[in-house]
Amino acid sequence: MTSTADIATFARRLSALGAEPRLRIVALLLSVPPQGMVVGDIARELQIRGSTLSHHLEKLRQEGLVKVRREGTFLWYSVGTEALRELLDFLYAQCHAPTGTDSAILAANGPQGDLNA
């Protein structure tokens, strides 16, 4: 069973991804090599102004959905794969967790009656 603290963490992560610009940022970072992108390239690619982009990147960073590293004067952003994997694992587990209703369907109809399959 997932703890209340974990549920709160996952809710914050989903909320962070719920803003369209933030979801676009994560999608972009997922599509590039693991070293990520410099902030200026993200801004150009997504056509998001610097101050607005900084706000969105900070929210994603706070939730662990992106990582940032400094190389000289450049800030490189990449996907926070661990946080994203935890979120996806949680969602997957919820989709495939048997409930009392699922158990009754399986008992009555066999696996073909499992609506979550």
XYZ file of N, CA and C in Angstrom:
351
model
N 0.840 -1.175 0.000
C 0.000 0.000 0.000
C 0.895 1.253 0.000
N 0.489 2.238 -0.741
C 1.251 3.474 -0.872
C 0.953 4.387 0.316
N 1.993 4.987 0.880
C 1.819 5.852 2.048
C 1.180 7.177 1.656
N 0.642 7.854 2.640
C 0.035 9.167 2.420
C 1.063 10.157 1.900
N 2.287 10.091 2.411
C 3.349 10.991 1.949
C 3.678 10.728 0.477
N 3.716 9.440 0.086
C 3.979 9.110 -1.313
C 2.859 9.624 -2.212
N 1.626 9.452 -1.786
C 0.477 9.942 -2.565
C 0.594 11.452 -2.758
N 0.967 12.166 -1.702
C 1.126 13.623 -1.800
C 2.227 13.982 -2.795
N 3.322 13.242 -2.768
C 4.422 13.474 -3.711
C 3.946 13.252 -5.145
N 3.250 12.152 -5.386
C 2.773 11.860 -6.734
C 1.759 12.906 -7.195
N 0.928 13.380 -6.285
C -0.047 14.422 -6.638
C 0.667 15.714 -7.048
N 1.711 16.083 -6.325
C 2.480 17.282 -6.690
C 3.156 17.116 -8.049
N 3.676 15.929 -8.304
C 4.327 15.681 -9.595
C 3.316 15.744 -10.738
N 2.157 15.148 -10.526
C 1.114 15.213 -11.560
C 0.653 16.647 -11.777
N 0.540 17.395 -10.697
C 0.156 18.803 -10.807
C 1.194 19.583 -11.600
N 2.470 19.310 -11.339
C 3.538 19.997 -12.075
C 3.453 19.674 -13.560
N 3.141 18.447 -13.894
C 3.025 18.045 -15.294
C 1.716 18.510 -15.924
N 0.766 18.931 -15.090
C -0.550 19.338 -15.576
C -0.567 20.673 -16.297
N 0.485 21.451 -16.178
C 0.571 22.719 -16.912
C 1.160 22.418 -18.292
N 0.482 22.858 -19.324
C 0.878 22.538 -20.697
C 2.337 22.876 -21.000
N 2.847 24.049 -20.613
C 4.262 24.323 -20.911
C 5.210 23.341 -20.220
N 4.878 22.929 -19.015
C 5.751 21.991 -18.294
C 5.733 20.618 -18.934
N 4.577 20.195 -19.388
C 4.505 18.914 -20.082
C 5.291 18.972 -21.387
N 5.234 20.096 -22.082
C 6.023 20.271 -23.305
C 7.516 20.232 -23.008
N 7.926 20.836 -21.891
C 9.344 20.826 -21.498
C 9.805 19.394 -21.254
N 9.039 18.633 -20.468
C 9.429 17.253 -20.166
C 9.442 16.415 -21.443
N 8.435 16.587 -22.297
C 8.399 15.838 -23.559
C 9.627 16.153 -24.412
N 9.997 17.423 -24.478
C 11.182 17.809 -25.241
C 12.431 17.162 -24.650
N 12.587 17.241 -23.345
C 13.779 16.679 -22.706
C 13.838 15.157 -22.839
N 12.681 14.509 -22.910
C 12.664 13.065 -23.136
C 13.125 12.711 -24.550
N 12.994 13.652 -25.472
C 13.313 13.373 -26.878
C 14.771 13.657 -27.248
N 15.546 14.180 -26.310
C 16.938 14.528 -26.596
C 17.871 13.566 -25.860
N 19.156 13.575 -26.198
C 20.109 12.711 -25.488
C 20.099 12.978 -23.976
N 20.535 11.994 -23.193
C 20.474 12.092 -21.729
C 21.179 13.297 -21.116
N 22.178 13.871 -21.804
C 22.841 15.035 -21.221
C 21.912 16.236 -21.156
N 20.820 16.226 -21.909
C 19.827 17.285 -21.829
C 20.081 18.427 -22.783
N 19.557 19.580 -22.407
C 19.646 20.775 -23.243
C 19.967 21.976 -22.377
N 20.625 22.963 -22.983
C 20.842 24.216 -22.271
C 19.547 25.012 -22.313
N 19.371 25.843 -21.310
C 18.112 26.553 -21.143
C 17.762 27.421 -22.364
N 18.755 28.031 -22.986
C 18.487 28.857 -24.165
C 17.914 28.052 -25.319
N 18.400 26.822 -25.489
C 17.879 25.961 -26.553
C 16.442 25.521 -26.259
N 16.156 25.253 -24.999
C 14.777 24.904 -24.615
C 13.859 26.073 -24.935
N 14.281 27.274 -24.571
C 13.469 28.478 -24.816
C 13.198 28.661 -26.307
N 14.231 28.504 -27.118
C 14.064 28.656 -28.577
C 13.159 27.584 -29.150
N 13.393 26.348 -28.746
C 12.628 25.223 -29.287
C 11.138 25.338 -28.957
N 10.834 25.738 -27.725
C 9.441 25.797 -27.280
C 8.837 27.186 -27.380
N 9.660 28.166 -27.762
C 9.218 29.559 -27.867
C 8.560 30.041 -26.574
N 9.303 29.830 -25.486
C 8.874 30.291 -24.165
C 9.890 31.322 -23.694
N 9.403 32.482 -23.240
C 10.297 33.546 -22.756
C 11.100 33.069 -21.554
N 12.275 33.650 -21.386
C 13.215 33.243 -20.348
C 12.653 33.213 -18.947
N 11.988 34.292 -18.520
C 11.480 34.335 -17.143
C 10.370 33.311 -16.929
N 9.531 33.139 -17.931
C 8.454 32.143 -17.832
C 9.037 30.739 -17.815
N 10.015 30.500 -18.676
C 10.662 29.194 -18.725
C 11.345 28.888 -17.397
N 12.017 29.858 -16.831
C 12.690 29.650 -15.535
C 11.697 29.235 -14.462
N 10.549 29.866 -14.454
C 9.489 29.517 -13.485
C 9.072 28.052 -13.655
N 8.818 27.640 -14.890
C 8.373 26.267 -15.143
C 9.476 25.257 -14.843
N 10.694 25.561 -15.224
C 11.806 24.653 -14.940
C 12.023 24.491 -13.438
N 11.865 25.567 -12.691
C 12.035 25.491 -11.236
C 10.971 24.603 -10.605
N 9.738 24.738 -11.046
C 8.664 23.889 -10.511
C 8.955 22.417 -10.815
N 9.367 22.125 -12.036
C 9.705 20.748 -12.396
C 10.904 20.244 -11.598
N 11.884 21.118 -11.371
C 13.063 20.740 -10.587
C 12.686 20.431 -9.143
N 11.818 21.243 -8.565
C 11.389 21.025 -7.184
C 10.734 19.659 -7.004
N 10.066 19.189 -8.028
C 9.386 17.890 -7.952
C 10.268 16.745 -8.437
N 11.510 17.052 -8.811
C 12.443 16.024 -9.250
C 12.229 15.563 -10.682
N 11.344 16.237 -11.415
C 11.026 15.819 -12.775
C 12.066 16.271 -13.791
N 12.858 17.281 -13.435
C 14.021 17.650 -14.237
C 15.201 17.841 -13.296
N 16.377 17.639 -13.855
C 17.626 17.883 -13.126
C 18.342 19.022 -13.830
N 19.120 19.768 -13.061
C 19.893 20.859 -13.646
C 21.343 20.719 -13.207
N 22.241 21.021 -14.123
C 23.658 21.048 -13.780
C 24.287 22.253 -14.477
N 25.256 22.816 -13.828
C 25.951 23.975 -14.379
C 27.270 23.518 -14.975
N 27.509 23.965 -16.201
C 28.806 23.762 -16.848
C 29.261 25.133 -17.327
N 30.200 25.714 -16.600
C 30.636 27.072 -16.908
C 29.485 28.043 -16.701
N 29.131 28.742 -17.750
C 28.019 29.695 -17.647
C 26.696 29.103 -18.117
N 26.705 27.826 -18.505
C 25.494 27.200 -19.050
C 24.789 26.348 -18.013
N 23.449 26.413 -18.019
C 22.625 25.514 -17.218
C 22.053 24.458 -18.150
N 22.348 23.202 -17.845
C 21.864 22.077 -18.628
C 20.715 21.413 -17.879
N 19.610 21.177 -18.573
C 18.453 20.514 -17.980
C 18.249 19.162 -18.641
N 17.930 18.184 -17.818
C 17.630 16.837 -18.305
C 16.466 16.287 -17.493
N 15.916 15.194 -17.974
C 14.771 14.580 -17.301
C 15.220 13.940 -15.992
N 14.422 14.118 -14.955
C 14.633 13.425 -13.681
C 14.030 12.039 -13.801
N 14.801 11.126 -14.384
C 14.250 9.814 -14.724
C 13.754 9.027 -13.509
N 14.418 9.177 -12.374
C 13.989 8.429 -11.189
C 12.600 8.867 -10.738
N 12.368 10.174 -10.660
C 11.062 10.686 -10.237
C 9.985 10.311 -11.242
N 10.315 10.401 -12.520
C 9.341 10.055 -13.554
C 9.015 8.565 -13.507
N 10.026 7.733 -13.307
C 9.794 6.284 -13.214
C 8.931 5.959 -11.994
N 9.214 6.590 -10.853
C 8.401 6.353 -9.654
C 6.945 6.707 -9.909
N 6.721 7.829 -10.578
C 5.353 8.264 -10.881
C 4.674 7.265 -11.815
N 5.357 6.862 -12.862
C 4.780 5.905 -13.804
C 4.541 4.550 -13.149
N 5.463 4.105 -12.306
C 5.281 2.844 -11.590
C 4.059 2.906 -10.677
N 3.894 4.035 -9.986
C 2.736 4.218 -9.118
C 1.443 4.142 -9.929
N 1.382 4.873 -11.035
C 0.169 4.877 -11.861
C -0.106 3.488 -12.423
N 0.938 2.820 -12.895
C 0.771 1.479 -13.436
C 0.244 0.528 -12.354
N 0.791 0.611 -11.169
C 0.356 -0.258 -10.071
C -1.105 -0.016 -9.726
N -1.538 1.246 -9.810
C -2.928 1.554 -9.497
C -3.864 0.990 -10.565
N -3.429 1.022 -11.802
C -4.249 0.499 -12.901
C -4.393 -1.009 -12.831
N -3.417 -1.672 -12.296
C -3.401 -3.123 -12.310
C -3.535 -3.736 -10.918
N -3.914 -2.914 -9.938
C -4.112 -3.433 -8.592
C -5.516 -4.037 -8.515
N -5.618 -5.311 -8.164
C -6.950 -5.909 -8.081
C -7.769 -5.272 -6.961
N -9.012 -5.027 -7.257
C -9.949 -4.531 -6.248
C -10.902 -5.659 -5.917
N -11.754 -5.448 -4.956
C -12.753 -6.461 -4.617
C -13.622 -6.805 -5.810
N -13.985 -5.810 -6.606
C -14.809 -6.031 -7.785
C -14.058 -6.864 -8.814
N -12.788 -6.542 -9.016
C -11.978 -7.306 -9.970
C -11.889 -8.766 -9.556
N -11.689 -9.014 -8.275
C -11.574 -10.383 -7.784
C -12.861 -11.148 -8.023
N -13.994 -10.493 -7.815
C -15.288 -11.140 -8.033
C -15.484 -11.454 -9.516
N -15.079 -10.536 -10.396
C -15.190 -10.767 -11.846
C -14.314 -11.939 -12.246
N -13.086 -11.961 -11.742
C -12.183 -13.063 -12.073
C -12.728 -14.395 -11.577
N -13.290 -14.410 -10.370
C -13.818 -15.647 -9.814
C -15.004 -16.142 -10.639
N -15.836 -15.216 -11.107
C -17.033 -15.596 -11.850
C -16.748 -15.925 -13.308
N -15.854 -15.181 -13.936
C -15.690 -15.281 -15.388
C -14.317 -15.728 -15.855
N -13.353 -15.820 -14.970
C -11.994 -16.132 -15.398
C -11.310 -14.891 -15.918
N -10.086 -15.016 -16.396
C -9.282 -13.858 -16.824
C -9.920 -13.018 -17.918
N -10.737 -13.605 -18.817
C -11.333 -12.820 -19.886
C -12.299 -11.778 -19.345
N -12.748 -11.907 -18.109
C -13.654 -10.915 -17.517
C -12.931 -9.792 -16.814
N -11.606 -9.842 -16.781
C -10.815 -8.802 -16.109
C -10.807 -7.534 -16.959
N -11.452 -6.496 -16.491
C -11.558 -5.250 -17.226
C -10.257 -4.476 -17.251
N -9.318 -4.796 -16.345
C -8.044 -4.091 -16.290
C -6.961 -4.751 -17.133
N -7.257 -5.808 -17.801
C -6.234 -6.504 -18.580
C -5.911 -5.760 -19.851
